[in-house]
Coordinates of C-alpha atoms and ligand atoms in Angstrom, one line a residue:
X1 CA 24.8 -7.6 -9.5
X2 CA 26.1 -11.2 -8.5
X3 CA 25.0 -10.4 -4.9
X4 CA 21.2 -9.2 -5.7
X5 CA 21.5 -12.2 -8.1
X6 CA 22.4 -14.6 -5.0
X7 CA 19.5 -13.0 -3.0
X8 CA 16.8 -13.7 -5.4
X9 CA 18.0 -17.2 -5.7
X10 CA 18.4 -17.8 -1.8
X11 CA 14.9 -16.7 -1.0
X12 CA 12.1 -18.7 -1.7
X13 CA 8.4 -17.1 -1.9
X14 CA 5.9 -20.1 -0.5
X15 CA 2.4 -19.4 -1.7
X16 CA 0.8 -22.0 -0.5
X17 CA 0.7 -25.3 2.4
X18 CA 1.8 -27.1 -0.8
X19 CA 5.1 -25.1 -1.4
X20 CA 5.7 -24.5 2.5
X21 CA 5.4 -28.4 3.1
X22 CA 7.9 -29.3 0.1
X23 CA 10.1 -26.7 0.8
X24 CA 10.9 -27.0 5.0
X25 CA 9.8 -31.1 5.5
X26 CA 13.4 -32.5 5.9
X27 CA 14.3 -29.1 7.8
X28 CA 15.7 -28.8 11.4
X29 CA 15.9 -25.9 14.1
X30 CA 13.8 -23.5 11.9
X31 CA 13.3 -19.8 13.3
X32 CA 10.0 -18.6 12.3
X33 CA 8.9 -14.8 12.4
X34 CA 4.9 -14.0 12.2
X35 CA 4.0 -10.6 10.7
X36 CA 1.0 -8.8 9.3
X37 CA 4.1 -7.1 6.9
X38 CA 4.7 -3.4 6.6
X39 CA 7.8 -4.4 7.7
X40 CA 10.3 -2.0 9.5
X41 CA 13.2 -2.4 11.7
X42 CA 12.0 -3.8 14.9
X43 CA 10.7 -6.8 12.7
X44 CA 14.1 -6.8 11.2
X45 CA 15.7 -7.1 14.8
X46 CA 13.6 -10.5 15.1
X47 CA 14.5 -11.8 11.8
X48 CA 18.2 -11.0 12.5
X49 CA 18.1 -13.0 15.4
X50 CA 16.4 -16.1 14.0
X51 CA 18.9 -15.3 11.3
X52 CA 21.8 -15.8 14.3
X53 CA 19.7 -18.7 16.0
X54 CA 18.4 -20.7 13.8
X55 CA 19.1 -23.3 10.6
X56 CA 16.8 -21.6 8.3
X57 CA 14.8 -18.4 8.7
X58 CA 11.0 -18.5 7.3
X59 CA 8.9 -15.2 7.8
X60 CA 5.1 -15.2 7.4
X61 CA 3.1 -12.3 6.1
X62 CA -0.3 -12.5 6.7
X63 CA -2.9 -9.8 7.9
X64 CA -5.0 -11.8 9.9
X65 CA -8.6 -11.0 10.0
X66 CA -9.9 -12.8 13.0
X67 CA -7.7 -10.8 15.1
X68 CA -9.4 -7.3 14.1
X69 CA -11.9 -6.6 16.6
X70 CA -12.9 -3.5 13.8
X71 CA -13.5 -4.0 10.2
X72 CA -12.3 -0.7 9.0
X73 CA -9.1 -0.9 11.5
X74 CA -8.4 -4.2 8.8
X75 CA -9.1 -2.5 6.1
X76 CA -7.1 0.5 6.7
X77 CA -4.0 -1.8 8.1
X78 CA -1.1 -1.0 6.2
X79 CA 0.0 -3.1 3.3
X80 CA 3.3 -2.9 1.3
X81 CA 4.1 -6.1 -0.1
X82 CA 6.8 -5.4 -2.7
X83 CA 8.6 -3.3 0.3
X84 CA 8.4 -6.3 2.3
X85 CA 9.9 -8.8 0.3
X86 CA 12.6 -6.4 -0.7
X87 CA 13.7 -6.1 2.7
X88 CA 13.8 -9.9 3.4
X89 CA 15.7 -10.4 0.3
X90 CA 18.2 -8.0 1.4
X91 CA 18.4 -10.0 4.7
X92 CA 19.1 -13.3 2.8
X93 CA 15.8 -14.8 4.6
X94 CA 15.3 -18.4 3.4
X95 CA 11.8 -18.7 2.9
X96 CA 8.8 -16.1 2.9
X97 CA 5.5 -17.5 3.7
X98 CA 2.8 -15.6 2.2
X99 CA -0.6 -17.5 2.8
X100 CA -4.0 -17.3 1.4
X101 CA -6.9 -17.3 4.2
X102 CA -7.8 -21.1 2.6
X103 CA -4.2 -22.0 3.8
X104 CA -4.7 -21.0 7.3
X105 CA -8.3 -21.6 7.7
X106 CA -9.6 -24.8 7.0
X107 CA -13.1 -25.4 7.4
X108 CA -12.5 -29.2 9.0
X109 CA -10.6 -27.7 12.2
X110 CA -11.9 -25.2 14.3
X111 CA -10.0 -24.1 17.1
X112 CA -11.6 -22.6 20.1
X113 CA -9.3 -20.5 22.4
X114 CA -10.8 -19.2 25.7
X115 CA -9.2 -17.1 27.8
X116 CA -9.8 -17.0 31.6
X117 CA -11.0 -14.2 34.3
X118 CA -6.8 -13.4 34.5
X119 CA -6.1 -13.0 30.7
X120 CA -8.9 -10.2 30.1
X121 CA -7.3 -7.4 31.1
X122 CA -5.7 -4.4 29.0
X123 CA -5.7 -5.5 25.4
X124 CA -8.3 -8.1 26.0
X125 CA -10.5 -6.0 27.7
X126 CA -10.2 -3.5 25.3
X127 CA -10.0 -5.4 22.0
X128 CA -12.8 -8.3 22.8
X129 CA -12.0 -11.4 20.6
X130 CA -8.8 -10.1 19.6
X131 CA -6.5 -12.5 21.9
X132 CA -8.2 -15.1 20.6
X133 CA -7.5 -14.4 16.8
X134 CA -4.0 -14.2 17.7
X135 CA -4.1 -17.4 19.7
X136 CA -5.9 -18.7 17.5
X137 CA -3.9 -17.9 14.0
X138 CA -0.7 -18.6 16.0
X139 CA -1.5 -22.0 17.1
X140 CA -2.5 -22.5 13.4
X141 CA 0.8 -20.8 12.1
X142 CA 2.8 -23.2 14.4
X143 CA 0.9 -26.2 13.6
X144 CA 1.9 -25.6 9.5
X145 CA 5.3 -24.5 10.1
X146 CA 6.1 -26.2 13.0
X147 CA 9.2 -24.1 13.7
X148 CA 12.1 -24.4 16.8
X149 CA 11.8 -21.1 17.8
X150 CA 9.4 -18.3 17.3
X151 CA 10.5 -14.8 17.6
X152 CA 8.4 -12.2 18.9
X153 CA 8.4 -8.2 20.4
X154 CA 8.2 -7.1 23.6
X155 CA 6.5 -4.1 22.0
X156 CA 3.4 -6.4 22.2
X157 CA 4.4 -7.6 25.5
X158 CA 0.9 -9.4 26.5
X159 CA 0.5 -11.2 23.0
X160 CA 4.0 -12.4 23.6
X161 CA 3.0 -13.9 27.3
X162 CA -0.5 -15.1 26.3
X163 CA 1.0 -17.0 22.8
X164 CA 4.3 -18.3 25.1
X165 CA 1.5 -20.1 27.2
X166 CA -0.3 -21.3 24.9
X167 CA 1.9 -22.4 22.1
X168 CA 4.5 -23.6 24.3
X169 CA 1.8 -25.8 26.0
X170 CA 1.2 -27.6 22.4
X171 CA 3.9 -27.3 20.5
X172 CA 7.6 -28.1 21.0
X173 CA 8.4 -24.5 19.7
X174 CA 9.7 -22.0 21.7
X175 CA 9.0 -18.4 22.1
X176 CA 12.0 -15.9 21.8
X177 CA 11.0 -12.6 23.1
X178 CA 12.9 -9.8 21.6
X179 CA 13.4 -6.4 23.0
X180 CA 11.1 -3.2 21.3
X181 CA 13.1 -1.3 19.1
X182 CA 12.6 3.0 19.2
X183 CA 13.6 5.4 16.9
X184 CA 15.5 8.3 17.2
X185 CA 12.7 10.0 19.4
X186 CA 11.8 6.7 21.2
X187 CA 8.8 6.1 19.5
X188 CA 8.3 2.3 19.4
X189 CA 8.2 1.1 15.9
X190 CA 4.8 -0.3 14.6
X191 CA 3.3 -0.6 10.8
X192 CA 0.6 1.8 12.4
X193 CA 2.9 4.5 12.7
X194 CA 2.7 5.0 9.4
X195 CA -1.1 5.9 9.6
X196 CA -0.2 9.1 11.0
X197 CA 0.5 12.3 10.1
X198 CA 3.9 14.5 11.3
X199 CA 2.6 16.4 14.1
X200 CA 0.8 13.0 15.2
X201 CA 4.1 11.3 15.1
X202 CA 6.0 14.2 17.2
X203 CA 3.2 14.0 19.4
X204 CA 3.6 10.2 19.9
X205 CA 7.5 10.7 20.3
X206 CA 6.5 13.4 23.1
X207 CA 4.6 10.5 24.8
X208 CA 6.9 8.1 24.7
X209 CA 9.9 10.5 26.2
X210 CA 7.4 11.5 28.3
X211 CA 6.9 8.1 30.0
X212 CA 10.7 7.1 29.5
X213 CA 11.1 10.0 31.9
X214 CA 8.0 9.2 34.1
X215 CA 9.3 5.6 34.9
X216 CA 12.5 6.3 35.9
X217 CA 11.2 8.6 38.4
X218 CA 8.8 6.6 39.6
X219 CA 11.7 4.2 41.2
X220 CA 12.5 6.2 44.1
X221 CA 8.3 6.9 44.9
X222 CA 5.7 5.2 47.2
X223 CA 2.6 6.3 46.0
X224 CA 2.7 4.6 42.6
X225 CA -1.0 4.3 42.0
X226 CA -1.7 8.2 42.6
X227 CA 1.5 9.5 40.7
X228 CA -0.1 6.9 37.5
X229 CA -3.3 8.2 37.8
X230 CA -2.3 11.6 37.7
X231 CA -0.2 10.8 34.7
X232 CA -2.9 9.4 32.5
X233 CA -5.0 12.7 33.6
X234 CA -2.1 14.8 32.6
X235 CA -1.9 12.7 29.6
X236 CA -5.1 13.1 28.2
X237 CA -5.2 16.7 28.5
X238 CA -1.9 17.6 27.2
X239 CA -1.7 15.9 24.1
X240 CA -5.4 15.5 23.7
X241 CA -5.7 11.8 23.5
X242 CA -8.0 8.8 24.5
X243 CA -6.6 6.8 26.8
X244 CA -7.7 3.0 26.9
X245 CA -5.2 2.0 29.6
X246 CA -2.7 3.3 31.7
X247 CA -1.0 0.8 34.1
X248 CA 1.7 -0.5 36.1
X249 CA 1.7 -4.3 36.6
X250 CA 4.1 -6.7 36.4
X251 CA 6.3 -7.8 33.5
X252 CA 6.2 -11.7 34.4
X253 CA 2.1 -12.2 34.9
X254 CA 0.9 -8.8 34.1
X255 CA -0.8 -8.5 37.6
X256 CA -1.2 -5.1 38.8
X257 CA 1.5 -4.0 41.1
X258 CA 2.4 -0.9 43.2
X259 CA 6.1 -1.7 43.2
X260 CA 8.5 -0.9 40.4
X261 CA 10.6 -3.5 40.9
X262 CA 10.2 -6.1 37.8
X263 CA 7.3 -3.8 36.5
X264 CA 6.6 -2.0 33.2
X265 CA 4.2 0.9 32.4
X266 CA 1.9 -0.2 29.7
X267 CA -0.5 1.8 27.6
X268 CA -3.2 1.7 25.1
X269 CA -4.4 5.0 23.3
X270 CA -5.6 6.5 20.3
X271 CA -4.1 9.9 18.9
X272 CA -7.3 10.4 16.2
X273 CA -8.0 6.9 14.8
X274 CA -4.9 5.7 15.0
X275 CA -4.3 2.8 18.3
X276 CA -1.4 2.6 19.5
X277 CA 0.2 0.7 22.5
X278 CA 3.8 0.4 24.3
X279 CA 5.5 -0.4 27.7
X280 CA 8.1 0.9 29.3
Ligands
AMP301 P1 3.1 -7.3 13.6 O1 3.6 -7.3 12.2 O2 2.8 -5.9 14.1 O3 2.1 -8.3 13.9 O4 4.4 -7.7 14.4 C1 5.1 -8.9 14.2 C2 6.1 -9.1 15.3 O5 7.0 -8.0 15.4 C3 5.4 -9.2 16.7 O6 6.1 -10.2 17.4 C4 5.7 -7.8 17.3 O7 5.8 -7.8 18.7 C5 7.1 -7.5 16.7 N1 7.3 -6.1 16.7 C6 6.5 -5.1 16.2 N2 7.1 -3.9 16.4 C7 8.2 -4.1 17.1 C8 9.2 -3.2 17.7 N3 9.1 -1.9 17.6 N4 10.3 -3.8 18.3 C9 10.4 -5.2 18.4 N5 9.4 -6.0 17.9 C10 8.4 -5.5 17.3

């Protein structure tokens, strides 16, 4: 009882740019964690580790519309907000940061984020405009809270790199990347996952071994390129799925690559409606 009690009185709901403004302004070396909620434990990993690093621990959740490249994909996005803010009180977080779009979009400053030939690649080829709502909403995010450090997955490995350019460009805060946390079957954990069905998630476990597997074999191999194309073929067919991407590049620039060396597997694909994406 005395410990819920403590909890409830530790963590402190903001609402608004009002509230967040009174509440951090004399604050120092605060760890920030963006989210669109549904929370589960790989955002808990970053949380624990602002938790570890930082003064004071404030966690934003926010579904963010810009960055939907699909209407009904936002719509169907998975929502839990009394889960969520069970979870952080659990974790003692200091402050939760739950804005309304008026908070984070004001009319008066418009932002425009372009990205270059480089950047459109994978997820920005795939999902046009969606880099730049993230850029775009984290730059604002960052601007309001103006956190220390920002921790972030590797799960979403090119949102991590693109944001670390940008924000650390602007801003005095710093990205912490933070590595993707699996389940017990090595699926990668991610709000969607909850938008599929059992067989769906067995089959996305199945991938993800899969791949686990694929990589490590791939060290001792010269002919990446073939043996990835092949994959993606062998893919498709087997677990009958689209495919948006299925690449090695680079884990520092994201350029393509045909040695393993410092590289990860990424992929983008769809089992029904449901996107998903990982590396490896
Ligand atoms: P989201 O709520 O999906 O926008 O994710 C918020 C943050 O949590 C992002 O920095 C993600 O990269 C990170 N994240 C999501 N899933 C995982 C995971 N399985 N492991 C580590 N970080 C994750």
């Amino acid at each position: 009882m005395f410990y819920l009690l403590k909890c409830f009185i530790q963590m402190k709901i903001l609402l608004n740019n009002i509230d967040l403004n009174e509440a951090l302004f004399d604050i120092s070396n605060i760890g920030f964690v963006p989210t669109m909620g549904s929370l589960h434990n790989g955002h808990i990993s970053l949380i624990k580790k602002s938790l570890k690093l930082s003064n004071k621990t404030i966690v934003s959740i926010f579904v963010n519309p810009k960055q939907f490249n699909n209407k009904e994909d936002f719509k169907k996005y998975p929502r839990n907000i009394k889960k969520d803010l069970k979870i952080l009180k659990k974790l003692q977080v200091d402050f939760v940061y739950l804005p309304k779009i008026k908070d984070i979009y004001k009319a008066k400053n418009r932002i425009k984020i372009k990205l270059n030939k480089h950047d459109k690649i994978m997820c920005a080829k795939y999902r046009k405009g969606h880099f730049e709502g993230v850029i775009e909403i984290m730059t604002r995010l960052t601007k309001i809270v103006n956190p220390s450090k920002i921790f972030m997955g590797e799960k979403d490995l090119q949102q991590l790199l693109l944001v670390k350019r940008f924000v650390e460009k602007n801003f005095n805060s710093k990205i912490i990347s933070c590595k993707t946390i699996r389940d017990k079957n090595k699926l990668a954990l991610s709000s969607r996952n909850t938008l599929l069905k059992k067989d769906d998630l067995s089959k996305a476990s199945k991938i993800a071994k899969n791949l686990l597997i694929f990589k490590k074999k791939l060290s001792n191999n010269k002919n990446l390129k073939d043996l990835i194309f092949m994959k993606k073929n062998e893919l498709k067919k087997k677990y009958d799925i689209k495919i948006d991407y299925l690449e090695l590049r680079d884990a520092k620039k994201l350029r393509l690559t045909n040695k393993i060396k410092n590289a990860k597997i990424f992929i983008a694909y769809y089992i029904k409606k449901v996107r998903l994406i990982d590396n490896f």
